[in-house]
PDB file of C-alpha atoms in Angstrom:
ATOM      1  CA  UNK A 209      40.680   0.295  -0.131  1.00 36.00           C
ATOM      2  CA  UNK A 210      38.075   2.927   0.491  1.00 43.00           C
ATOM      3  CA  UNK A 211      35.713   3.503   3.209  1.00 44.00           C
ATOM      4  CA  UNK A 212      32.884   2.622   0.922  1.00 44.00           C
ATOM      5  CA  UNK A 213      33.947  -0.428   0.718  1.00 46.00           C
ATOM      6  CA  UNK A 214      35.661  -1.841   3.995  1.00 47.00           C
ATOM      7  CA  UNK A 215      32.218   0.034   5.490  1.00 65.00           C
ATOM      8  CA  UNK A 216      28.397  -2.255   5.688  1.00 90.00           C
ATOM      9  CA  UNK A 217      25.765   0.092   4.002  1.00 97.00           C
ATOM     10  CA  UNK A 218      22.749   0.108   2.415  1.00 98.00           C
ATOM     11  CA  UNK A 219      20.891   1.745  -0.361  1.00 98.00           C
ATOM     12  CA  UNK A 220      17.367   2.628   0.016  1.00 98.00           C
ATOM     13  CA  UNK A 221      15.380   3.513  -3.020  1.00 98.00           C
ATOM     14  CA  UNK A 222      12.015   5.164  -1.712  1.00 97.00           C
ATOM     15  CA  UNK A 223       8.651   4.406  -3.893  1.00 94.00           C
ATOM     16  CA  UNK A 224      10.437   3.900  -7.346  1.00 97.00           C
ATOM     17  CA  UNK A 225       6.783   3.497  -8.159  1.00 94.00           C
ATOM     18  CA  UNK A 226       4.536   3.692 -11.289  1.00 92.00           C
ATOM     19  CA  UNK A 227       2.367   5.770  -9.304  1.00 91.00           C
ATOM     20  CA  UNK A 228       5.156   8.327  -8.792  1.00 88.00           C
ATOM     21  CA  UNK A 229       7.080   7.906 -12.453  1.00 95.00           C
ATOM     22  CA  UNK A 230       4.619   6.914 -15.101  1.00 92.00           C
ATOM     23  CA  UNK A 231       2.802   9.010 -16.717  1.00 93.00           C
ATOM     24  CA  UNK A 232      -0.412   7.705 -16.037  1.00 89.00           C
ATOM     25  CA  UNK A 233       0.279   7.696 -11.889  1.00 88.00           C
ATOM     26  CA  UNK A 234      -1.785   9.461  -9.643  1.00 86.00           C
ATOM     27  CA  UNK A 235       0.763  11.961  -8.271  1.00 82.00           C
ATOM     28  CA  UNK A 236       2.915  12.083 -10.932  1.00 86.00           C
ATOM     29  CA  UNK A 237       1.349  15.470 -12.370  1.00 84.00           C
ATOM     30  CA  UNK A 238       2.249  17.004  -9.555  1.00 85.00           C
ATOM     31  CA  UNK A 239       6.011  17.247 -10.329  1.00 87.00           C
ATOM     32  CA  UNK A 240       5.973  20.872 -11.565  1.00 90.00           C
ATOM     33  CA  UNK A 241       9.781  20.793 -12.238  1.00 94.00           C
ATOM     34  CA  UNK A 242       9.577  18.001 -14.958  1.00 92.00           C
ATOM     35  CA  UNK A 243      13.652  18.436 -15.921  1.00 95.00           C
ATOM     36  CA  UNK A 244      14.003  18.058 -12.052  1.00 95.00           C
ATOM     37  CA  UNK A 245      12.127  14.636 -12.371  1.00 95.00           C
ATOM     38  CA  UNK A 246      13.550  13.159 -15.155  1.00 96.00           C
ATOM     39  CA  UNK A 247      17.435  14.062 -13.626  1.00 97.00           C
ATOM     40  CA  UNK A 248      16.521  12.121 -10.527  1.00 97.00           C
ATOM     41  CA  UNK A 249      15.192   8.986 -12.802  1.00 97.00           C
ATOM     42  CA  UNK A 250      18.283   8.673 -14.945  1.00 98.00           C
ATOM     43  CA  UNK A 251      20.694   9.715 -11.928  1.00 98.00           C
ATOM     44  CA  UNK A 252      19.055   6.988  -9.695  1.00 98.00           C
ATOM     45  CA  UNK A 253      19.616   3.972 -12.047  1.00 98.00           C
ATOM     46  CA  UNK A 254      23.381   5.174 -12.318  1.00 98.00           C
ATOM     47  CA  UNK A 255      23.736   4.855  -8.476  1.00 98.00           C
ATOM     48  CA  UNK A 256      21.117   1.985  -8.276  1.00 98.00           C
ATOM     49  CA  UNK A 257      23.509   0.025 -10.949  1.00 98.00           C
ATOM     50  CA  UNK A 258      26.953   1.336  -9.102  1.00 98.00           C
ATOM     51  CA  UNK A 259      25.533   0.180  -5.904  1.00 98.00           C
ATOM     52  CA  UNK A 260      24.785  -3.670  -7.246  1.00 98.00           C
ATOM     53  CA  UNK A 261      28.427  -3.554  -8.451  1.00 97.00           C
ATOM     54  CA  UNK A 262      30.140  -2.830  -5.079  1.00 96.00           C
ATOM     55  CA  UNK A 263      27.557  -5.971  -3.953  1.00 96.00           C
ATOM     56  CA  UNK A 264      25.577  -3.027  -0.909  1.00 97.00           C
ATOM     57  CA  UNK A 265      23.215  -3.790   0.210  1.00 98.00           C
ATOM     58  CA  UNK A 266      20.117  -2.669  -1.921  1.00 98.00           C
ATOM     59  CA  UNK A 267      16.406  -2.150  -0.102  1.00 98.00           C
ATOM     60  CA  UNK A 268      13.423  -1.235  -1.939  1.00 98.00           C
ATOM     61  CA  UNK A 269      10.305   0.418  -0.084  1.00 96.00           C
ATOM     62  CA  UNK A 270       6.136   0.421  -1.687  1.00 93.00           C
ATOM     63  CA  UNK A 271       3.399   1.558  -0.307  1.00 83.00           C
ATOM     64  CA  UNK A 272       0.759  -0.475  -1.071  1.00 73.00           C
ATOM     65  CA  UNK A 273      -2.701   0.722  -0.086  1.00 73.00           C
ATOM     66  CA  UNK A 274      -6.079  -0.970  -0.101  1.00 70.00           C
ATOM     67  CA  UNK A 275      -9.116   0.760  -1.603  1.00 71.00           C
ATOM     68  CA  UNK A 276     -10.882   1.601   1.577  1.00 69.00           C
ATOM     69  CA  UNK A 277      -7.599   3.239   3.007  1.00 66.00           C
ATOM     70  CA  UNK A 278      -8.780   1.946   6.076  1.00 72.00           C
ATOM     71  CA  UNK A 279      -5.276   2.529   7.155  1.00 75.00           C
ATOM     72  CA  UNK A 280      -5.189   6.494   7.072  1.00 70.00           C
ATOM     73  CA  UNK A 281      -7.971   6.357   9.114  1.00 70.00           C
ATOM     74  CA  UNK A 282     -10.508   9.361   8.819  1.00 73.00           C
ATOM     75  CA  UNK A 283      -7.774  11.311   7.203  1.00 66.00           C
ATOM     76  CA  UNK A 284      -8.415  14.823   7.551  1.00 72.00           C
ATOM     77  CA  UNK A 285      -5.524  16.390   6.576  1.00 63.00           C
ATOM     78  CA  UNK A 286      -2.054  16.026   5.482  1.00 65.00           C
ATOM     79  CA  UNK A 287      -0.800  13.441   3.252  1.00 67.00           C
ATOM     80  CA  UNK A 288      -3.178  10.754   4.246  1.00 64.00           C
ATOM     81  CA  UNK A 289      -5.856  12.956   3.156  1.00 68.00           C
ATOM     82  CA  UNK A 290      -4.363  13.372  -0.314  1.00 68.00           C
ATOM     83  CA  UNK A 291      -3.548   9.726  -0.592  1.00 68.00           C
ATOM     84  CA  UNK A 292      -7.300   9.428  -0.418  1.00 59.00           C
ATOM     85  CA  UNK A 293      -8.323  12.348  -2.540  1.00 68.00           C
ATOM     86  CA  UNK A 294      -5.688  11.380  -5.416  1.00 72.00           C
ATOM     87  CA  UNK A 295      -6.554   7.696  -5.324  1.00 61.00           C
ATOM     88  CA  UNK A 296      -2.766   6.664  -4.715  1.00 65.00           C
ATOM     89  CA  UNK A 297      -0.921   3.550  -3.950  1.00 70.00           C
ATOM     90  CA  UNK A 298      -3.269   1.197  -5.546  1.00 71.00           C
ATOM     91  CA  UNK A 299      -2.940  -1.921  -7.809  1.00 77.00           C
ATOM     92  CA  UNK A 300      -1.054  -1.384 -10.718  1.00 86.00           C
ATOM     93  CA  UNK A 301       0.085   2.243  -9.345  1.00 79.00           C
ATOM     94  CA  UNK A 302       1.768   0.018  -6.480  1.00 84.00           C
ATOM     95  CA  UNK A 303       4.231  -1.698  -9.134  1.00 92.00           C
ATOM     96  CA  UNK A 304       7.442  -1.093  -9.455  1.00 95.00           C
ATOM     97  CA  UNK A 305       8.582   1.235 -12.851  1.00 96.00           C
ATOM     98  CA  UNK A 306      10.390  -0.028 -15.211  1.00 97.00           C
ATOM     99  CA  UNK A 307      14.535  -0.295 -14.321  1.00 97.00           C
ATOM    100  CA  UNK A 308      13.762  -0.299 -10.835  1.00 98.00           C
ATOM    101  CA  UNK A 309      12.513  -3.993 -10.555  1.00 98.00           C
ATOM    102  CA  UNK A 310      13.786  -6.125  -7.162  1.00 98.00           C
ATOM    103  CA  UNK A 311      16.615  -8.670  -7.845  1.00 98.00           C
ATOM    104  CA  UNK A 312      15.694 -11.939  -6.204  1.00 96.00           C
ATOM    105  CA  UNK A 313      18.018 -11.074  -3.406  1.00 96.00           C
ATOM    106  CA  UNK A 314      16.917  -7.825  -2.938  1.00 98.00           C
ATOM    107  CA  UNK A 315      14.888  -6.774   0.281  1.00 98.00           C
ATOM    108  CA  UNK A 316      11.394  -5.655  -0.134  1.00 97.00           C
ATOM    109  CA  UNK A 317       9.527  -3.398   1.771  1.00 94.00           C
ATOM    110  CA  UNK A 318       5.804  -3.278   1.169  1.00 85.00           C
ATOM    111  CA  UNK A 319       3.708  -3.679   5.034  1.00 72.00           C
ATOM    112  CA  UNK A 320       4.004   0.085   5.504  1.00 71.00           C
ATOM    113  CA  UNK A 321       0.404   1.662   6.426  1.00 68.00           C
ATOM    114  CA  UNK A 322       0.626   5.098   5.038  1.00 64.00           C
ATOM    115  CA  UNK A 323       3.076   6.370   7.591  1.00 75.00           C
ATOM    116  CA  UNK A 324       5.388   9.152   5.310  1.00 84.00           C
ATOM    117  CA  UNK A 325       8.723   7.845   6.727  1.00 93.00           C
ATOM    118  CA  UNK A 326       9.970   4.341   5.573  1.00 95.00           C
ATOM    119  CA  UNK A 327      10.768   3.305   9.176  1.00 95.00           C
ATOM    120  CA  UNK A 328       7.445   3.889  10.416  1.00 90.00           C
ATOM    121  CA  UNK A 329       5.293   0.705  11.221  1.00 87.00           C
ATOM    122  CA  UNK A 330       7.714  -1.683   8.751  1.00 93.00           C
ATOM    123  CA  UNK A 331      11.170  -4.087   8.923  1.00 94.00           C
ATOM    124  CA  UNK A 332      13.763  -1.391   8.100  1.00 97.00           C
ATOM    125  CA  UNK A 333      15.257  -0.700  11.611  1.00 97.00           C
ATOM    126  CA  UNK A 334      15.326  -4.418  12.342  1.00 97.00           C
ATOM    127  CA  UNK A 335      16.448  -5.510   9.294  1.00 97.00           C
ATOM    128  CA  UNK A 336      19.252  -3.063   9.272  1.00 98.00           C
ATOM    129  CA  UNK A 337      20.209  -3.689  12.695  1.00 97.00           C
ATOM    130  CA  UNK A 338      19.964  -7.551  12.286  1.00 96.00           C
ATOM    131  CA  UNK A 339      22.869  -6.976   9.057  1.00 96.00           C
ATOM    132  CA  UNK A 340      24.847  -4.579  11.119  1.00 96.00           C
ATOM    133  CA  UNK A 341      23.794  -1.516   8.812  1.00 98.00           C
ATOM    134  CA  UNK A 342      24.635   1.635  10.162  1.00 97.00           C
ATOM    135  CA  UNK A 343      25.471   3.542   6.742  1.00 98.00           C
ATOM    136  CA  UNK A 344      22.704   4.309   4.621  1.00 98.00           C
ATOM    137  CA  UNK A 345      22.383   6.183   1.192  1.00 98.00           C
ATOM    138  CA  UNK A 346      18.564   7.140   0.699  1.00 98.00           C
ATOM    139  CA  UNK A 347      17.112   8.816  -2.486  1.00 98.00           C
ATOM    140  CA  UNK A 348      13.439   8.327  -4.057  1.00 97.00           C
ATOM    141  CA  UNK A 349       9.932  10.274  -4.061  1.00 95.00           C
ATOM    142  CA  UNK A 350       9.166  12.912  -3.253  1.00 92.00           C
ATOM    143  CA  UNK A 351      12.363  14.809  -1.648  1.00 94.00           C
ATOM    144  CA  UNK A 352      10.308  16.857   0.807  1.00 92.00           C
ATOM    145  CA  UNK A 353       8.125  13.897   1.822  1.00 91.00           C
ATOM    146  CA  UNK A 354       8.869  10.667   2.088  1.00 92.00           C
ATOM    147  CA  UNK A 355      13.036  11.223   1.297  1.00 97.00           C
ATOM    148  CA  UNK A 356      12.683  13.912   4.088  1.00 97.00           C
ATOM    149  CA  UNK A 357      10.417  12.012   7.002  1.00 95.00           C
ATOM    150  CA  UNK A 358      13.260   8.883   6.476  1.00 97.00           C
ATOM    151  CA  UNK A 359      15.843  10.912   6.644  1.00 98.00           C
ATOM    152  CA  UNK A 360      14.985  12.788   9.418  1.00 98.00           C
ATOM    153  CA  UNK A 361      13.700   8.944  10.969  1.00 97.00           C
ATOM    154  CA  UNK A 362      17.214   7.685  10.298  1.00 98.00           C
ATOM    155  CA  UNK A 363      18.864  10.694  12.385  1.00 98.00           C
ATOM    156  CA  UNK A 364      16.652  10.279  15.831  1.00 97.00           C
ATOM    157  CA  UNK A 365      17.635   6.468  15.528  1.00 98.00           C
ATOM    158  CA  UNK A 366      21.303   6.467  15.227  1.00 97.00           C
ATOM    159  CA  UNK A 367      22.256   5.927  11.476  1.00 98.00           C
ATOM    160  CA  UNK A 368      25.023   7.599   9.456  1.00 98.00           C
ATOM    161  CA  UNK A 369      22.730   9.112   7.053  1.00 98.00           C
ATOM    162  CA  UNK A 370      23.254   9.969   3.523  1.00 98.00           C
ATOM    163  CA  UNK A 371      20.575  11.820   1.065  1.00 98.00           C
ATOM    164  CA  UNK A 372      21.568  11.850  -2.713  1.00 98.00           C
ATOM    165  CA  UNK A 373      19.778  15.006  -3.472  1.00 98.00           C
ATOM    166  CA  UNK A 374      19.728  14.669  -6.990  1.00 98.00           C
ATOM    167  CA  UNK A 375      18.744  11.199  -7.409  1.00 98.00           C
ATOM    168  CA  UNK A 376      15.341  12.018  -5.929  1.00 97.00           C
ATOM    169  CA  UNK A 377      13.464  14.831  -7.119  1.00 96.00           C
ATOM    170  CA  UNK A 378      10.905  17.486  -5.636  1.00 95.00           C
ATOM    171  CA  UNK A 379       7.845  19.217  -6.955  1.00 92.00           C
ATOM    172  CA  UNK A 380       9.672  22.132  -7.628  1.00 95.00           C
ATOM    173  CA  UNK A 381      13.068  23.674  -8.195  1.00 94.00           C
ATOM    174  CA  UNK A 382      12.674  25.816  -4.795  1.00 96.00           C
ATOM    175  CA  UNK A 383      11.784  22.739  -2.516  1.00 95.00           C
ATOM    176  CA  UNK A 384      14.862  20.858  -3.588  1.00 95.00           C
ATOM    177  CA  UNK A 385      16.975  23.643  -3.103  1.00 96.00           C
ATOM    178  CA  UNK A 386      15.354  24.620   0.484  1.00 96.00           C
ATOM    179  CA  UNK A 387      15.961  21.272   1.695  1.00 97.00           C
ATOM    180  CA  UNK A 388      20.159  20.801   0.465  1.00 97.00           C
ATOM    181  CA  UNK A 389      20.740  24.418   1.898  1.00 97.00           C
ATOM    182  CA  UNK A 390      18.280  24.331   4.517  1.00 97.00           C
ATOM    183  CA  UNK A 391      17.041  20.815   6.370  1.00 97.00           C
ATOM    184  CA  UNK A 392      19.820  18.397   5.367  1.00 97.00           C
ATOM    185  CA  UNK A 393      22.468  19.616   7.080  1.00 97.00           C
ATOM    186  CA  UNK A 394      20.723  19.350  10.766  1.00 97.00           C
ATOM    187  CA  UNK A 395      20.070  15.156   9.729  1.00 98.00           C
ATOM    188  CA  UNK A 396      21.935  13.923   7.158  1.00 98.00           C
ATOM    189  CA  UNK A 397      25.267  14.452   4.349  1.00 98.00           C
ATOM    190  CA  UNK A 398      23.927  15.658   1.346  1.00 98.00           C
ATOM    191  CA  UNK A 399      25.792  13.458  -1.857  1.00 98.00           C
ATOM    192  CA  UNK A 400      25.147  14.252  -5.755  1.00 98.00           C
ATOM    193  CA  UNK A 401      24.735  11.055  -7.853  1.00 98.00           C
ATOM    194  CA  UNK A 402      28.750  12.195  -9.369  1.00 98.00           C
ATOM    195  CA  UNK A 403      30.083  11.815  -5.499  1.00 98.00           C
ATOM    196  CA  UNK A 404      28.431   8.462  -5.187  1.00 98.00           C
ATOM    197  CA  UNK A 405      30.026   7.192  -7.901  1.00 98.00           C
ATOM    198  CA  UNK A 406      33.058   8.372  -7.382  1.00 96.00           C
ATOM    199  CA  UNK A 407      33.295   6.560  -3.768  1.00 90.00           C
ATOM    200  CA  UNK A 408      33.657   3.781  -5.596  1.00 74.00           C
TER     201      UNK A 408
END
């Protein structure tokens, strides 16, 4: 039997979100490497489906905004002030896309108040604590945002980090490659969606 599977982990799937993958979301013209984006899409519901067969632990993260962003506070700068300026992370934006839906037994992360990193101000370190998680695979949107501030999260608090690279996509071709060659090696293991699968 492998490590994979004698092994607790989790799967985190970082803001599979209209917002971020329809074509009508907010940010979603901001992917300049569109081949990039639509890799990550179909690579993520290969792992997302491979990791519901080995029964992981699957945990989905929002962010779910309210129209005052009263949250970001005066938001000067920085992502905060481009949630504001692009109108993000509200209503219908805030829905899950289409293959990436919760199962009923699923965990759900959605109280997070516009912090970039999916531990900050929610459930996640509890909750994987609480379920003796220690092994995580992240992978979502955007790579040098979100993916990266979790990632980099994960590290500082203990967890045996794992970033599938090409299941989660950057604006452009450069960024992705800067952060494999460059940042993941200092926080994380960098995986491709074929290595996932092949753990199995």
């Amino acid at each position: 039997m492998s490590e994979q599977n004698t092994t607790k982990s989790a799967l985190i799937l970082i803001e599979y979100l209209n917002d971020w993958l329809a074509p009508t979301g907010t940010i979603n013209g901001q992917f300049q490497d569109r081949e990039q984006l639509d890799a990550a899409v179909a690579n993520s519901k290969e792992v997302l489906a491979e990791a519901r067969r080995r029964n992981m632990e699957v945990i989905h993260v929002q962010m779910v905004l309210e129209p005052t962003y009263r949250t970001l506070g005066a938001a000067k700068y920085g992502l905060r002030k481009m949630m504001r300026d692009y109108g993000s992370f509200l209503g219908e934006q805030t829905e899950f896309f289409p293959g990436f839906e919760p199962l009923a037994d699923e965990y759900v992360i959605s109280e997070r108040t516009g912090g970039s990193s999916a531990f900050a101000a929610t459930t996640l370190d509890s909750y994987l604590r609480h379920n003796q998680i220690r092994d995580i695979y992240v992978m979502g949107f955007a790579l040098r945002q979100c993916v990266e501030s979790t990632m980099r999260n994960a590290h500082d608090l203990g967890y045996h980090t794992n970033v599938i690279w090409d299941a989660s996509a950057a604006f452009t071709k450069e960024q992705q490659t800067s952060f494999v060659t460059d940042i993941i090696p200092f926080y994380a293991n960098a995986v491709t969606t074929k290595e996932f699968l092949s753990q199995g």
